[in-house]
C-alpha atoms as an extended CHARMM CRD file, in Angstrom:
* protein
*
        94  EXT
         1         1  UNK       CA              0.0000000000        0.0000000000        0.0000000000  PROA      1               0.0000000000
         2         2  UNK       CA              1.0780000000        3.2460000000       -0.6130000000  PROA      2               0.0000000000
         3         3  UNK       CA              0.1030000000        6.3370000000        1.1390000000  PROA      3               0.0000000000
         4         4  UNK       CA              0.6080000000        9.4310000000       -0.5650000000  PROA      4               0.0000000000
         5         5  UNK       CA              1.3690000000       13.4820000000        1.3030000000  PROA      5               0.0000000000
         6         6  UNK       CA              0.7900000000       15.5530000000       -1.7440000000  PROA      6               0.0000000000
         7         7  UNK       CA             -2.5430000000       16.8920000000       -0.0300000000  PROA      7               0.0000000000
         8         8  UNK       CA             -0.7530000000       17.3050000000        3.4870000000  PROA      8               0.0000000000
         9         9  UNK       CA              1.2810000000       20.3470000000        5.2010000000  PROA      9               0.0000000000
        10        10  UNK       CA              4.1640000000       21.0100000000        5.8090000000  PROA      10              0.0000000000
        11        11  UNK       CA              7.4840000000       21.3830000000        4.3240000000  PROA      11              0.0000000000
        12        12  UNK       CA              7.9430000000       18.0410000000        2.4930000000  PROA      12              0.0000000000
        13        13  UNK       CA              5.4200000000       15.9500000000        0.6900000000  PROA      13              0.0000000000
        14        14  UNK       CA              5.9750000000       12.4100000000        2.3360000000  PROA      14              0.0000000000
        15        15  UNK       CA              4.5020000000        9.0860000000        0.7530000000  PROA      15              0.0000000000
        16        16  UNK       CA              4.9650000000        5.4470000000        2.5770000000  PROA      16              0.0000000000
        17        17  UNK       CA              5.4550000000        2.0600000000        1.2960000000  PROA      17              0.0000000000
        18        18  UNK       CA              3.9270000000       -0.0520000000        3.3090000000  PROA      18              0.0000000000
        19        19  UNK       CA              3.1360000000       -4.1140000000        2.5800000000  PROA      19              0.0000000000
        20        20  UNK       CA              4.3620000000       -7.5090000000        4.0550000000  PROA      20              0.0000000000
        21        21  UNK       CA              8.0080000000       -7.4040000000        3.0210000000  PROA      21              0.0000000000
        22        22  UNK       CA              8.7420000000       -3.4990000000        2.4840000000  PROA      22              0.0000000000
        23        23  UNK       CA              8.2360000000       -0.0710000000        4.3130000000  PROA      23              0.0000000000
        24        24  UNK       CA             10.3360000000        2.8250000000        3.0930000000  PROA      24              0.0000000000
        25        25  UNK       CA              9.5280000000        6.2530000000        2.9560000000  PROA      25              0.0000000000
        26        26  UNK       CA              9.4710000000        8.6310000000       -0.1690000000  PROA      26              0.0000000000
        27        27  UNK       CA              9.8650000000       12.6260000000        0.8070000000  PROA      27              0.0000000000
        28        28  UNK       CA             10.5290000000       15.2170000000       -1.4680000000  PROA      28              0.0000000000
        29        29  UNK       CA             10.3350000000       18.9670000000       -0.6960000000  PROA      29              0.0000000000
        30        30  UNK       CA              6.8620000000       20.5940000000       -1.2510000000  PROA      30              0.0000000000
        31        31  UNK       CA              6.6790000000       22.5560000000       -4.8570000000  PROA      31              0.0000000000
        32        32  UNK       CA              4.2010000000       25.5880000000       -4.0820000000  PROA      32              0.0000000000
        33        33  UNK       CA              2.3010000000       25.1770000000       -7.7720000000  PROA      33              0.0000000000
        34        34  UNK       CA             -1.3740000000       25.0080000000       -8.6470000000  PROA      34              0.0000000000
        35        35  UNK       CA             -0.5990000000       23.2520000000      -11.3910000000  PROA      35              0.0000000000
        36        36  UNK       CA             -1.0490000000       19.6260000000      -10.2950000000  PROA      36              0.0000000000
        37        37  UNK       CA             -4.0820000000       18.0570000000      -11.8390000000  PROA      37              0.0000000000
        38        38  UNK       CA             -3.6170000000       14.6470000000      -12.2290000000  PROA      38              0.0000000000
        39        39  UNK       CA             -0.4400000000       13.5730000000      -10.3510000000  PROA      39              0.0000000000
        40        40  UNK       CA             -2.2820000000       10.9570000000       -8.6620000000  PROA      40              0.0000000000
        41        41  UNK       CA             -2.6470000000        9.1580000000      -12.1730000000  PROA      41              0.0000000000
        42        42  UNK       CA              0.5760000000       10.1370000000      -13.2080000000  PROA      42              0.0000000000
        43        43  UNK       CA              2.2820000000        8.6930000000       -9.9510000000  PROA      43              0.0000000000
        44        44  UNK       CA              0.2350000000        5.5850000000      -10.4570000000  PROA      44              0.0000000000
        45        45  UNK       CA              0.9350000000        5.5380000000      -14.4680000000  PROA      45              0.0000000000
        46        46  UNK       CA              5.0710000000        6.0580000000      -13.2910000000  PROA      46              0.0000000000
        47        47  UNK       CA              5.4550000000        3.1830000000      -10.8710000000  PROA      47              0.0000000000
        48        48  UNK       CA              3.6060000000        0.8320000000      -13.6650000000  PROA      48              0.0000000000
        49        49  UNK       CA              6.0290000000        1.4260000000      -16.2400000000  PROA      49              0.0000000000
        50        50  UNK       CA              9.0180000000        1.0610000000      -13.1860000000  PROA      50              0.0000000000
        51        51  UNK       CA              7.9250000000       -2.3670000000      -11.7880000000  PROA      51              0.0000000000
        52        52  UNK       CA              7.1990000000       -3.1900000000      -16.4960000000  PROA      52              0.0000000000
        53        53  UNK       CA             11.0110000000       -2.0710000000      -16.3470000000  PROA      53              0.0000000000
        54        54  UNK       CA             11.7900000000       -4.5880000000      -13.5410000000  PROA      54              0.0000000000
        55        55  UNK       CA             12.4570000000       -2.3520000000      -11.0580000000  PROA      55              0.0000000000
        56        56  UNK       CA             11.9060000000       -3.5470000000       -7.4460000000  PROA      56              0.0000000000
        57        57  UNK       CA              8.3700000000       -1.9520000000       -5.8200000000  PROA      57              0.0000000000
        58        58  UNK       CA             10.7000000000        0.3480000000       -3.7250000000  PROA      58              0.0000000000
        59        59  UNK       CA             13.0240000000        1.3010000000       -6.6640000000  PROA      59              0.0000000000
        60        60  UNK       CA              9.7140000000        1.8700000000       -8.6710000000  PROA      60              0.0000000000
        61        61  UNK       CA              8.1380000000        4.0840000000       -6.4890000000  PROA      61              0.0000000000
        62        62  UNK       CA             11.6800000000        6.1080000000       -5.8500000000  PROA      62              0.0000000000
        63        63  UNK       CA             11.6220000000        6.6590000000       -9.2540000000  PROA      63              0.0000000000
        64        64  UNK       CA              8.0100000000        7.6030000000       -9.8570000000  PROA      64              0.0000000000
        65        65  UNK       CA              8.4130000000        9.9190000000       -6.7770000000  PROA      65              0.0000000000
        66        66  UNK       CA             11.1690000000       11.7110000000       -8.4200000000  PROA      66              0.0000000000
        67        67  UNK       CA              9.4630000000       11.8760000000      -11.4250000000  PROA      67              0.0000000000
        68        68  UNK       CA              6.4970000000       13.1870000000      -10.2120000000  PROA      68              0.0000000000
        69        69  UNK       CA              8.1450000000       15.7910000000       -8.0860000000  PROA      69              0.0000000000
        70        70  UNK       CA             10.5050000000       16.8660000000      -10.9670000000  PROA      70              0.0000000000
        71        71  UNK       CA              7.2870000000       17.7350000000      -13.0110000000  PROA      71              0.0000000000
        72        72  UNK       CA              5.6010000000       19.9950000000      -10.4630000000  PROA      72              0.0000000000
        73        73  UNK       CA              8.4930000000       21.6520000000       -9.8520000000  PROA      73              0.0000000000
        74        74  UNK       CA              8.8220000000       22.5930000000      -14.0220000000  PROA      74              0.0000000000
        75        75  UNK       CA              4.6510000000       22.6890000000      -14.2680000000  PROA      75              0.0000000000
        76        76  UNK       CA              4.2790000000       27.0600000000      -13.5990000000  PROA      76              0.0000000000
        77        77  UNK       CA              6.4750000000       26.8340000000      -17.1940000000  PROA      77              0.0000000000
        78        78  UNK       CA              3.4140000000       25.9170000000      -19.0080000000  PROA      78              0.0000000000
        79        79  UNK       CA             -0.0150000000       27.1180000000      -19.2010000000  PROA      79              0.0000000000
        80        80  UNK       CA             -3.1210000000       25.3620000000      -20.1750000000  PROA      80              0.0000000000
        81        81  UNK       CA             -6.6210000000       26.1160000000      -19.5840000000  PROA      81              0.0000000000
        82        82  UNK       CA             -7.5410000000       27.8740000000      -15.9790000000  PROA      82              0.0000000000
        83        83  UNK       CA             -7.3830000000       26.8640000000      -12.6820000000  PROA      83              0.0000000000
        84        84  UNK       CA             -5.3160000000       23.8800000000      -11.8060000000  PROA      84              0.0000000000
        85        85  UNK       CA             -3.1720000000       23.0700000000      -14.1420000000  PROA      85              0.0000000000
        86        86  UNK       CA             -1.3870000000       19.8170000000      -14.8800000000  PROA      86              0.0000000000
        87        87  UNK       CA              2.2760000000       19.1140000000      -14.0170000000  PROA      87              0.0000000000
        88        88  UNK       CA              5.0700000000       19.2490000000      -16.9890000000  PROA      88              0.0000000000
        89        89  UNK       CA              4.7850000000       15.3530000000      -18.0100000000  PROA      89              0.0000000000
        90        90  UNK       CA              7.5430000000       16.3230000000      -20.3630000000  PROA      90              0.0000000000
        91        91  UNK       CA             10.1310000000       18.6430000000      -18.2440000000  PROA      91              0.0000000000
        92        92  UNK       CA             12.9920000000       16.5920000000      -19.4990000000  PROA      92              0.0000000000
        93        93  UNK       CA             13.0730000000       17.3740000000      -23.0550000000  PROA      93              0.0000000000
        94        94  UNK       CA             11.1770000000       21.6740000000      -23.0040000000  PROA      94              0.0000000000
């Protein structure tokens, strides 16, 4: 199970692995952006294609955690639409 702090306070955004053989925790300083429609998905979408690359479930989520946070942190360089925005799904290549 994994229990996402994207909607919590604080200075960090905190998820935990937890599950019969694991617990780890994921942290990442808090990006102050509106735009983040959809990260849930995109989290979700990220540790898929981790675990299809044969990562481990911790190595998958470390990586869709990063991922994730890398994409709010470039999302107030686009702008589509009004009100919350999504994050930049493509911050690695513009």
């Amino acid at each position: 199970m994994l229990i996402k702090g994207g909607h919590g306070s604080g200075p960090e955004s905190a998820d935990l692995l937890i599950g019969p053989n694991a617990f780890a925790r994921f942290a990442a300083d808090r990006i102050a952006t509106e735009n983040t429609h959809g990260t849930g998905c995109t989290l979700s979408s990220a540790i898929a294609a981790g675990l299809a690359k044969e990562l481990s479930l911790s190595e998958a989520v470390g990586a869709a955690k990063r991922y994730v946070t890398d994409a709010l942190a470039a999302a107030d360089r686009i702008k589509i639409g009004s009100g919350h925005g999504p994050a930049h799904h493509f911050h690695a290549w513009w």
